[in-house]
Tab-separated table of C-alpha atoms in Angstrom:
chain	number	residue	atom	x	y	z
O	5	UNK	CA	-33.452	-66.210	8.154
O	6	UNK	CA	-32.630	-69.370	10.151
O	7	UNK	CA	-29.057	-67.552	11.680
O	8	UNK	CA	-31.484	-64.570	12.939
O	9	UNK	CA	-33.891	-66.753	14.729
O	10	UNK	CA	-32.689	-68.297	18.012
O	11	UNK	CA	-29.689	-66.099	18.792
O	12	UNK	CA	-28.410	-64.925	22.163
O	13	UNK	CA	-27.543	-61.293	20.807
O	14	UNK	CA	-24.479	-61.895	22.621
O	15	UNK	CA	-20.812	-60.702	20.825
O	16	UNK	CA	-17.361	-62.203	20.819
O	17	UNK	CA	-14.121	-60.547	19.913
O	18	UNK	CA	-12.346	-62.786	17.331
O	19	UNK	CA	-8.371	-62.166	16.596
O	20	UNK	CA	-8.076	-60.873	13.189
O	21	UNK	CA	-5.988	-63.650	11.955
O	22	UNK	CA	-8.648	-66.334	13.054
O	23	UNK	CA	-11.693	-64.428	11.552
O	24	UNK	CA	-9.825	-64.553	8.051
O	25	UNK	CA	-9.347	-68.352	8.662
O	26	UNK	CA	-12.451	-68.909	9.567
O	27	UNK	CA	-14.012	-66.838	6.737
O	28	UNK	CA	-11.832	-68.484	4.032
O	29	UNK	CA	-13.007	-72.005	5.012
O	30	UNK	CA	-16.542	-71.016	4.973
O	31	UNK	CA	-15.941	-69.516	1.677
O	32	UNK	CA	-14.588	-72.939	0.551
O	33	UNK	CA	-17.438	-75.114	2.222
O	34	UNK	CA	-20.099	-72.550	0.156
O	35	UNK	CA	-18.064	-72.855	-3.179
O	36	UNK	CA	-18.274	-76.895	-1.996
O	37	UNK	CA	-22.086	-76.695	-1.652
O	38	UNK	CA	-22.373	-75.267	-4.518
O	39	UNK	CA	-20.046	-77.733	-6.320
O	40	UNK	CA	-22.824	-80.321	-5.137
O	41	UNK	CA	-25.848	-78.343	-7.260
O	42	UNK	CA	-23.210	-78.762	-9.916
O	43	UNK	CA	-23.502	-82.025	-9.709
O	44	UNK	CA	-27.049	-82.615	-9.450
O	45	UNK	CA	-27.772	-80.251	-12.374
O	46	UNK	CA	-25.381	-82.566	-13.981
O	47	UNK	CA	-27.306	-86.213	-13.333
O	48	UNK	CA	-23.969	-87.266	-11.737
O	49	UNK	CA	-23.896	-90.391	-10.240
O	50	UNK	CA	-25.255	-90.561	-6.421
O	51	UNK	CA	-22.145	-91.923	-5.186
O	52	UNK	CA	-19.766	-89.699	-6.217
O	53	UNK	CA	-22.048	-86.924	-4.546
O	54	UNK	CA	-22.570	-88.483	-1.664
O	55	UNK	CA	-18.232	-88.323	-1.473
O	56	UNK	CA	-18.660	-84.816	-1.934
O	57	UNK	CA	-21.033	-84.277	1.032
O	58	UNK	CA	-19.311	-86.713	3.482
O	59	UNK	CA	-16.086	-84.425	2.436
O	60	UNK	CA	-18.543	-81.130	3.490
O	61	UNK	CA	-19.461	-82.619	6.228
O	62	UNK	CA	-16.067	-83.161	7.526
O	63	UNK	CA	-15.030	-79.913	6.937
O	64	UNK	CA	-17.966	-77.883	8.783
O	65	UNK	CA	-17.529	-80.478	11.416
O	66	UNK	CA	-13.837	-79.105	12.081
O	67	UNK	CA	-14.838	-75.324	11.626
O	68	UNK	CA	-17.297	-76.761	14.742
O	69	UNK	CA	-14.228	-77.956	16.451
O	70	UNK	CA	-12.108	-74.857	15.715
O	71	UNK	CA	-15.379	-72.951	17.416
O	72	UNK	CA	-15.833	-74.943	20.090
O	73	UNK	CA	-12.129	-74.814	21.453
O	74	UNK	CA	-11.699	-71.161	20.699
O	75	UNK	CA	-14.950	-70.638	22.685
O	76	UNK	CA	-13.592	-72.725	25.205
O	77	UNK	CA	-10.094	-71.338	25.678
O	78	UNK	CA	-11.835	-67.633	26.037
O	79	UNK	CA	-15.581	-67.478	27.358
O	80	UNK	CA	-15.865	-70.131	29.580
O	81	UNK	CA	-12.276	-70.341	30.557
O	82	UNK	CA	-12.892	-66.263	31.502
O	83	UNK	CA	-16.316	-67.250	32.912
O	84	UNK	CA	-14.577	-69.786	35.333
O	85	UNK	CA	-12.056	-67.285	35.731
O	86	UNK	CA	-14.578	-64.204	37.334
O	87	UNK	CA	-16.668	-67.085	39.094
O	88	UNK	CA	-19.478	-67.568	37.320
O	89	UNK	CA	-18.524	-70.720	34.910
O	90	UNK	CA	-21.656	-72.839	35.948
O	91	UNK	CA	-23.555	-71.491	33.302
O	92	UNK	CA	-21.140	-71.205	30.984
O	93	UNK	CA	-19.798	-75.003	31.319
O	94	UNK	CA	-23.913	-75.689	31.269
O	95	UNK	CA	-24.189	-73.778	27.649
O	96	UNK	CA	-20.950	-75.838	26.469
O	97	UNK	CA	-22.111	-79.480	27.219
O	98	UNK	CA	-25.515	-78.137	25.807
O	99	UNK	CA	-23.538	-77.098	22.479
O	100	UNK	CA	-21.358	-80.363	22.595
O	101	UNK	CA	-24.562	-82.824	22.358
O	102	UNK	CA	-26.201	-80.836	20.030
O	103	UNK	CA	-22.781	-80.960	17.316
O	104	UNK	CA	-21.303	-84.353	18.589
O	105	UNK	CA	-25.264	-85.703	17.097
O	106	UNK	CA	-25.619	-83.471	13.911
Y	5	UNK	CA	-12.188	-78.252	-7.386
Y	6	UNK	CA	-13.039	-80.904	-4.578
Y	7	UNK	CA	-16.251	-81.887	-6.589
Y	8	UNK	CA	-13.879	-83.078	-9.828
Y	9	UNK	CA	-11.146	-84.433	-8.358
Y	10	UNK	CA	-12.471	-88.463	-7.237
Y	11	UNK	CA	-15.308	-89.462	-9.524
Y	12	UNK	CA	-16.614	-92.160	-11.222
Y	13	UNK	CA	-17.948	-90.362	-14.649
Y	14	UNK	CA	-20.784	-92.350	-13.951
Y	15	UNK	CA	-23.809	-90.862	-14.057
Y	16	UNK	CA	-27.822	-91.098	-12.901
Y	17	UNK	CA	-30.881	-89.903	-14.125
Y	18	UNK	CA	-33.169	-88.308	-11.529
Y	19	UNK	CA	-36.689	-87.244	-11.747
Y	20	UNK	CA	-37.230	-83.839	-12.075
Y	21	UNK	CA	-39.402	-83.554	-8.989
Y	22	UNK	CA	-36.632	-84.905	-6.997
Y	23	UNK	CA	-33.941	-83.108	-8.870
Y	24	UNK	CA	-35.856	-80.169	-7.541
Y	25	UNK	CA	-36.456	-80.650	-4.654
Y	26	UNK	CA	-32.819	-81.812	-3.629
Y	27	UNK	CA	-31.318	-78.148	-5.396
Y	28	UNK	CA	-33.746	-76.405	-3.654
Y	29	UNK	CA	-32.408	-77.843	-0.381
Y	30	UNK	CA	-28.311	-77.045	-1.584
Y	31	UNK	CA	-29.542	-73.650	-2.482
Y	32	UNK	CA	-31.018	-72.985	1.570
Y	33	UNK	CA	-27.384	-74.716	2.756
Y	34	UNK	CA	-25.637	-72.693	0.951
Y	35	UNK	CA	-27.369	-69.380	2.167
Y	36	UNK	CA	-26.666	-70.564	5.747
Y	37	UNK	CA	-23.202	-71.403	5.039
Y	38	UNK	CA	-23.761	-67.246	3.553
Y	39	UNK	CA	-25.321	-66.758	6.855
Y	40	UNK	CA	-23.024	-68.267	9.052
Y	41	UNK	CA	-20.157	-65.716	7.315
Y	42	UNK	CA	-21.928	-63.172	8.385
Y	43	UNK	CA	-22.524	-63.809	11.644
Y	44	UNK	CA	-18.309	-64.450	11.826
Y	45	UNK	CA	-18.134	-61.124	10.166
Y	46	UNK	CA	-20.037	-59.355	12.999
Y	47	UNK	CA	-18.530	-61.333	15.599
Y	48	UNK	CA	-21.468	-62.478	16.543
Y	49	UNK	CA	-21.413	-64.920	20.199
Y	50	UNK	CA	-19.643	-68.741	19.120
Y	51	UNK	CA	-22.337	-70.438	20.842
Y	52	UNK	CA	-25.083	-69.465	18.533
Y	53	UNK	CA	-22.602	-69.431	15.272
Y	54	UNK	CA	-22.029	-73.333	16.597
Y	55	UNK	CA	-25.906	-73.897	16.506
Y	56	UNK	CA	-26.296	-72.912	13.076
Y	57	UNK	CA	-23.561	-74.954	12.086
Y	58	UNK	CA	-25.579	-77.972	13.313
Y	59	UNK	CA	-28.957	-76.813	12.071
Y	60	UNK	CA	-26.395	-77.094	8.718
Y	61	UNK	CA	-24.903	-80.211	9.660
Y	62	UNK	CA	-28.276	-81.767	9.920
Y	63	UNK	CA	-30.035	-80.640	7.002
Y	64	UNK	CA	-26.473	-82.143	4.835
Y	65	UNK	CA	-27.433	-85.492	6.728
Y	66	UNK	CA	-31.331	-84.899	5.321
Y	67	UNK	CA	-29.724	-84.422	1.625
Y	68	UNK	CA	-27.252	-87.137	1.996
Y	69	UNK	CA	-30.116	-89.544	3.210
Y	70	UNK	CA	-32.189	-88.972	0.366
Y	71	UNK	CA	-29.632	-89.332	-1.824
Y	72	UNK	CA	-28.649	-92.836	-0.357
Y	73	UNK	CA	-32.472	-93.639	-0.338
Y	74	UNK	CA	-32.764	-92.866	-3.929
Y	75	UNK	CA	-29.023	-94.608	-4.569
Y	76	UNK	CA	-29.995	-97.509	-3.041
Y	77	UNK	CA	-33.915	-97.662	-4.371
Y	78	UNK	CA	-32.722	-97.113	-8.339
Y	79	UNK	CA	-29.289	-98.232	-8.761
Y	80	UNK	CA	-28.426	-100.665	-6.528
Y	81	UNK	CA	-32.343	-102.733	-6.778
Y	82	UNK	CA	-31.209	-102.293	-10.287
Y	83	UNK	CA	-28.056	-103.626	-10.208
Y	84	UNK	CA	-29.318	-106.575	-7.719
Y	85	UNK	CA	-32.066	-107.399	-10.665
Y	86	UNK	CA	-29.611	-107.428	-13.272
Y	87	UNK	CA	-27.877	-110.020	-11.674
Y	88	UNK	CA	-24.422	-107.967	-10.564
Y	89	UNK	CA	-25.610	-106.337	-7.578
Y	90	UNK	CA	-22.231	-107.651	-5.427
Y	91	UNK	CA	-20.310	-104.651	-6.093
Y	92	UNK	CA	-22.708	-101.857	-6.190
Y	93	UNK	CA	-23.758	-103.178	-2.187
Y	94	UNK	CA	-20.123	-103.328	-1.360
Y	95	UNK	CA	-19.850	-99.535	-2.715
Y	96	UNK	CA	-23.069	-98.758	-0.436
Y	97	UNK	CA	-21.614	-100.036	2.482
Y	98	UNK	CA	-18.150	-97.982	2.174
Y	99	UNK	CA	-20.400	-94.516	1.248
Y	100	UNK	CA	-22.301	-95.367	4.529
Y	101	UNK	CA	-19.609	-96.296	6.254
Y	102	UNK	CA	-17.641	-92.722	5.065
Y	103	UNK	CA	-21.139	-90.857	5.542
Y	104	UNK	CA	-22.107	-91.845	9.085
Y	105	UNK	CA	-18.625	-91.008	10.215
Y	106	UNK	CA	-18.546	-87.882	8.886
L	30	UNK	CA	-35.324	-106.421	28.524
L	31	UNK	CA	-35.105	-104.252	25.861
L	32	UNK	CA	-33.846	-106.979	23.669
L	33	UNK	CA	-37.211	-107.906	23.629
L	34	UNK	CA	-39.376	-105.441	23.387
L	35	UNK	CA	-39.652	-104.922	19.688
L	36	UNK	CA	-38.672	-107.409	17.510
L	37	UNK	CA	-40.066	-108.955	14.675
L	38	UNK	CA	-39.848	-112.272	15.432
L	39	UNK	CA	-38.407	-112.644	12.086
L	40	UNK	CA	-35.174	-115.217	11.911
L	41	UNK	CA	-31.620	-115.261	10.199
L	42	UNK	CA	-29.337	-117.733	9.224
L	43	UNK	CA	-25.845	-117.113	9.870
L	44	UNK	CA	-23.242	-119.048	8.457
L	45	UNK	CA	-20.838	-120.750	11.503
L	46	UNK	CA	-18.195	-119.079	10.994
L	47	UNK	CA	-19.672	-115.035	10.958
L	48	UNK	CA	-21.531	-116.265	14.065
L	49	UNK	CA	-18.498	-117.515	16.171
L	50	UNK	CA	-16.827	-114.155	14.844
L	51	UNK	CA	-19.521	-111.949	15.737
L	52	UNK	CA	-20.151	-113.489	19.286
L	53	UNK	CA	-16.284	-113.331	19.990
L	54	UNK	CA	-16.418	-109.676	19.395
L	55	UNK	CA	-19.024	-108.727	21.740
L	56	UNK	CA	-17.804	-110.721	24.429
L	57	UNK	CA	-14.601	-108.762	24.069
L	58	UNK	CA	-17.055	-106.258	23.856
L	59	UNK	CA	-18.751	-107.137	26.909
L	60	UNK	CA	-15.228	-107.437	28.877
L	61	UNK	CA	-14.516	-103.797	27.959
L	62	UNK	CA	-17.612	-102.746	29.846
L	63	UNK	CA	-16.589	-104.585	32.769
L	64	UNK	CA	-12.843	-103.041	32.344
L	65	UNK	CA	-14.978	-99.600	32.705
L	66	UNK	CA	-16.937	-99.976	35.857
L	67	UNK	CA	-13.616	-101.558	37.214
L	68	UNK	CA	-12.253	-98.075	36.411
L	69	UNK	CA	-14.929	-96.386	38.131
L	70	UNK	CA	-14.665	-98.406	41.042
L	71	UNK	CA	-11.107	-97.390	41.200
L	72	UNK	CA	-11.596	-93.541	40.679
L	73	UNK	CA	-9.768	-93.546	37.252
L	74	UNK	CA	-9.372	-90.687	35.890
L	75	UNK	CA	-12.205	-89.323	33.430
L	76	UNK	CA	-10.212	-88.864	30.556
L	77	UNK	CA	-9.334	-92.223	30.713
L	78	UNK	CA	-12.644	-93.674	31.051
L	79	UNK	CA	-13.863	-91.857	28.100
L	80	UNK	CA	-11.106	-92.876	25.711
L	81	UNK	CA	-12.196	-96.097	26.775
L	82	UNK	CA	-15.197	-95.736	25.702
L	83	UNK	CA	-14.599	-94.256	22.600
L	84	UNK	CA	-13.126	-97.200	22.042
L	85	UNK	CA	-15.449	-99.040	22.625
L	86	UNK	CA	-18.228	-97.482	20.662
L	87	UNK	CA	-15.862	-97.644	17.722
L	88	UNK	CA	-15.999	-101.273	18.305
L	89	UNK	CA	-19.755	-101.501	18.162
L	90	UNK	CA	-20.046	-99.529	15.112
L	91	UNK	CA	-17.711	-102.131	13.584
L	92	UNK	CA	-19.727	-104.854	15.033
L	93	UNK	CA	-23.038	-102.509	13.399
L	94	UNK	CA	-21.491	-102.003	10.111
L	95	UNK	CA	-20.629	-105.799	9.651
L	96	UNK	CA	-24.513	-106.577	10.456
L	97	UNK	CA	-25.385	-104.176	8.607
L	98	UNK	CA	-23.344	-105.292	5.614
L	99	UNK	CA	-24.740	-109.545	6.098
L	100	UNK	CA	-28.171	-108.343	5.761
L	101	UNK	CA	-28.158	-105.809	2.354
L	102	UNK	CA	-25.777	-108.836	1.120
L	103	UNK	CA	-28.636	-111.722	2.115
L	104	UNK	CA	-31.928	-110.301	2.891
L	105	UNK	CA	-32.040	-107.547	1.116
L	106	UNK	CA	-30.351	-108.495	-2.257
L	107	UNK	CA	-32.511	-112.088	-1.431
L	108	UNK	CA	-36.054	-109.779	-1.064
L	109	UNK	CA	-34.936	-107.474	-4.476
L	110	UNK	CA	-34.480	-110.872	-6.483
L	111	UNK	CA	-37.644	-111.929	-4.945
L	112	UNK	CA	-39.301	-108.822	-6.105
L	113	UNK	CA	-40.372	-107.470	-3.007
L	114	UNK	CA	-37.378	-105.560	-2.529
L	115	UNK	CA	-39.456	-102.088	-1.322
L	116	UNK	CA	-40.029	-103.173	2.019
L	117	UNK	CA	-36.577	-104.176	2.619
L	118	UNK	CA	-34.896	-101.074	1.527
L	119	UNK	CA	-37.687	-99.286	3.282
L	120	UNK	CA	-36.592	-100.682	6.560
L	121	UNK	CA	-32.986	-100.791	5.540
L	122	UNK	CA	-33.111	-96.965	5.118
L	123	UNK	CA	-34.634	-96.618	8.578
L	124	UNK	CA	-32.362	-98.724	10.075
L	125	UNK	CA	-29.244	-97.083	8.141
L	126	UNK	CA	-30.816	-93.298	9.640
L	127	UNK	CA	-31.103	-94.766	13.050
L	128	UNK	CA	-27.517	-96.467	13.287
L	129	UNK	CA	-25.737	-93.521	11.771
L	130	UNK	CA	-27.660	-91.443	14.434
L	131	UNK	CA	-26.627	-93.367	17.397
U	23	UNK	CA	-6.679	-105.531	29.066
U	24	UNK	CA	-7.927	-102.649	26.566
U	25	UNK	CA	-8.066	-100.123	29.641
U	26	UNK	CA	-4.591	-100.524	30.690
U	27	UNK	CA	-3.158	-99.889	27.540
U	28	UNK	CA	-3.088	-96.346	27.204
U	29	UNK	CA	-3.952	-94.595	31.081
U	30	UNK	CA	-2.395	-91.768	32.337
U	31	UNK	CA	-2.366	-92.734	36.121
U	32	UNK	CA	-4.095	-90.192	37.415
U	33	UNK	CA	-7.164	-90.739	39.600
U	34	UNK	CA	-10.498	-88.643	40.269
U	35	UNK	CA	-13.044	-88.577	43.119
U	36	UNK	CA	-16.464	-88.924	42.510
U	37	UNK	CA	-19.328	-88.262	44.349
U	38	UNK	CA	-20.905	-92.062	46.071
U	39	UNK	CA	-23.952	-91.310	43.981
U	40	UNK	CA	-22.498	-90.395	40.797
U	41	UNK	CA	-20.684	-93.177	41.491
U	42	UNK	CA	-23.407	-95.863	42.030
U	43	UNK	CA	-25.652	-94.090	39.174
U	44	UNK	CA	-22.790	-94.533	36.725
U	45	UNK	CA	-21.502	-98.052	37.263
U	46	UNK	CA	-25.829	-99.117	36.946
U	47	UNK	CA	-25.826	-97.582	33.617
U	48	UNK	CA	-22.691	-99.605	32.675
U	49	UNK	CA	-24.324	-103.084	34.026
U	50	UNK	CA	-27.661	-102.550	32.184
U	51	UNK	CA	-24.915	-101.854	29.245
U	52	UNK	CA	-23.525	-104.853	29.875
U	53	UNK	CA	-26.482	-106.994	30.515
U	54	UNK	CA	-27.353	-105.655	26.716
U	55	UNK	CA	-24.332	-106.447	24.806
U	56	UNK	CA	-24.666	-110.126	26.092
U	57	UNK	CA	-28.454	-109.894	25.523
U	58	UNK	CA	-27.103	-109.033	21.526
U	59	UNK	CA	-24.764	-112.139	21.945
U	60	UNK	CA	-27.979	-114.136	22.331
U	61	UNK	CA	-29.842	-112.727	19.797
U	62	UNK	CA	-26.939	-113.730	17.433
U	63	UNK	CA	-27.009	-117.333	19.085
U	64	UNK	CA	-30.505	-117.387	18.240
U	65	UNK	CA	-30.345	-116.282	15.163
U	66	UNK	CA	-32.321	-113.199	15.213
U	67	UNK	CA	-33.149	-111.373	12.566
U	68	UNK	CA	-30.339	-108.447	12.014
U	69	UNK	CA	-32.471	-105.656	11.490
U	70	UNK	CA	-33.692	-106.130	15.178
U	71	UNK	CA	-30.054	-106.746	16.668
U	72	UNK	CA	-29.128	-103.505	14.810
U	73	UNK	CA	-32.239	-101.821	16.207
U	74	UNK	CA	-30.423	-102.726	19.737
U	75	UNK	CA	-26.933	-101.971	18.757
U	76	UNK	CA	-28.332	-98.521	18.277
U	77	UNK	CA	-30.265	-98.561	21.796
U	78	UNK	CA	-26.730	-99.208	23.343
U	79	UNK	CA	-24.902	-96.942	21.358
U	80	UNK	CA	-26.966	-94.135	22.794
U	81	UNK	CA	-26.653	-95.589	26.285
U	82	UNK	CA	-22.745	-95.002	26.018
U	83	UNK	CA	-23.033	-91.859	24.563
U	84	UNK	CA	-25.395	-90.931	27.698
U	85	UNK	CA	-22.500	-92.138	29.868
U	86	UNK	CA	-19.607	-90.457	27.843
U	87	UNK	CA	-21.137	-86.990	27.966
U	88	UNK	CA	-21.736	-87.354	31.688
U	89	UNK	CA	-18.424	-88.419	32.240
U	90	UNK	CA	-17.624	-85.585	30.071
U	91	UNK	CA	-19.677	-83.141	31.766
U	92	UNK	CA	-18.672	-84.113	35.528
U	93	UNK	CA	-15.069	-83.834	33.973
U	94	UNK	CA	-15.593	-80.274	32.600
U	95	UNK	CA	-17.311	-79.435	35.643
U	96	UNK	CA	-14.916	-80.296	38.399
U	97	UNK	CA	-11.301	-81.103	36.474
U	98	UNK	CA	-11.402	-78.447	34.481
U	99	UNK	CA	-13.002	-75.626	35.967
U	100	UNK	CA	-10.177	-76.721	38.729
U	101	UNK	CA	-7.324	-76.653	36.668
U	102	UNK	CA	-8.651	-72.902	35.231
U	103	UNK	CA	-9.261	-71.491	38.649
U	104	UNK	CA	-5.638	-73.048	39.598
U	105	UNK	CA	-4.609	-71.261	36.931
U	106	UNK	CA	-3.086	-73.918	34.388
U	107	UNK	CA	-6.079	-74.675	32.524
U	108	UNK	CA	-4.804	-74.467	29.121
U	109	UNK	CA	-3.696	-77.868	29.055
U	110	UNK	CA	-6.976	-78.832	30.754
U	111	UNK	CA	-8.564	-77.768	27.853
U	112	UNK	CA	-6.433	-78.721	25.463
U	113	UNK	CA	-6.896	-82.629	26.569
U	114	UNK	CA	-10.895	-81.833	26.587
U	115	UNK	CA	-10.926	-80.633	23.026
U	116	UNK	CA	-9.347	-84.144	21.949
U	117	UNK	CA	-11.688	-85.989	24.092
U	118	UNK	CA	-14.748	-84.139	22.927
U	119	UNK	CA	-13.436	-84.618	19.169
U	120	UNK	CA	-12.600	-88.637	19.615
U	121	UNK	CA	-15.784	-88.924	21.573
U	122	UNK	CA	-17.877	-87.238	18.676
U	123	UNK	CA	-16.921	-89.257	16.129
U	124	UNK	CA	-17.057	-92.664	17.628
């Protein structure tokens, strides 16, 4: 599967409450994606799907966000923090030009 | 739900190659939207959670250019050749306009 | 210059009025680019510079989006009533990928 | 002027070749936005002004994420090893998200 592919094997400790966040919006962006088949099962018209996906979009884009500045705030600012943030702040502008173009 | 709340009624008849074809790509999204859950499940390491969300974010850009493609190759020609294509372009440009933002 | 390396050669008339508007907006344009390497002359701060030029590609897209808007509303709507509207979109579609890309 | 409006006041010091390498990129951006302007005096056709709207676009974003990387690099990983990088990051999370939608 595509998440199995290219992965680091690394782990990261997530706070409880922000896993459950996290989780609940992906739930919503699946139900969302699936809302789209809906429509396309349905002949609805083009532009009222392509609403839908723009909305998607927007929404994954600030789970990215939410990602980005908790992995901000905790790897790289501990990576700085035990002297050895070069790589670290490398991976993250990596990670930022890959999402600030999808 | 999102997909009911802002739309037209309208609707389009696609071929069923392309109707295909377009579920079959919502169906993989929403598996890696699946995917992506479970790699926030197993706190797996943000960086590679963040480049599966853009391997997502890019295949919803694939979808949503097809769709305009197809939008713009059967509605709006038809529109233009029916003699009332002003408001069907000015309803392309604000769906571009709200999909290359997002 | 990369202005003209690959053109068509292909020519558009403007009407007066969307021409003085469009020039005066990249020449404001054009000053905010100056108003940046002034600010790295100066050793602004980063930040600074790059809310600057956020602001300025926000400007260009506007600038893209009203170019973008001329040409489905003349050439391609003009090529479609021709009947030889395939080509048009064709390109329009690339061009549409490309700009939301950028 | 657009860059005044909105500055914090604070300065950075950048490296004499970052320096030089940065303000190039901005004058070959500059020599392109007027070389637009005279495609639009010339009437060119807007497909191939587009095509170079695009060409600059990615020039900025080129800059912007090596403003944004120099920033990360020496501002914040400062301000963390300083020990007050929360804020630090807090201002590069709203850059990053301003920058990536522009």
């Amino acid at each position: 599967m595509a998440h199995d592919t290219n992965h680091s094997g690394k782990h990261t400790h997530r706070a409880d409450e922000d896993k459950t966040k996290l989780l609940n919006r992906l739930k919503r962006i699946e139900g969302q994606v699936r809302g789209i088949q809906k429509m396309v099962e349905d002949d609805r018209y083009c532009v009222d799907i392509l609403i839908q996906l723009s909305a998607i979009n927007a929404a994954m884009k600030k789970v990215g966000m939410n990602l980005l500045e908790n992995h901000t705030r905790h790897c790289v600012k501990g990576a700085i923090e035990a002297g050895n943030g070069d790589s670290s702040i490398e991976e993250l502008m990596k990670v930022f030009e890959q999402f600030s173009k999808s």
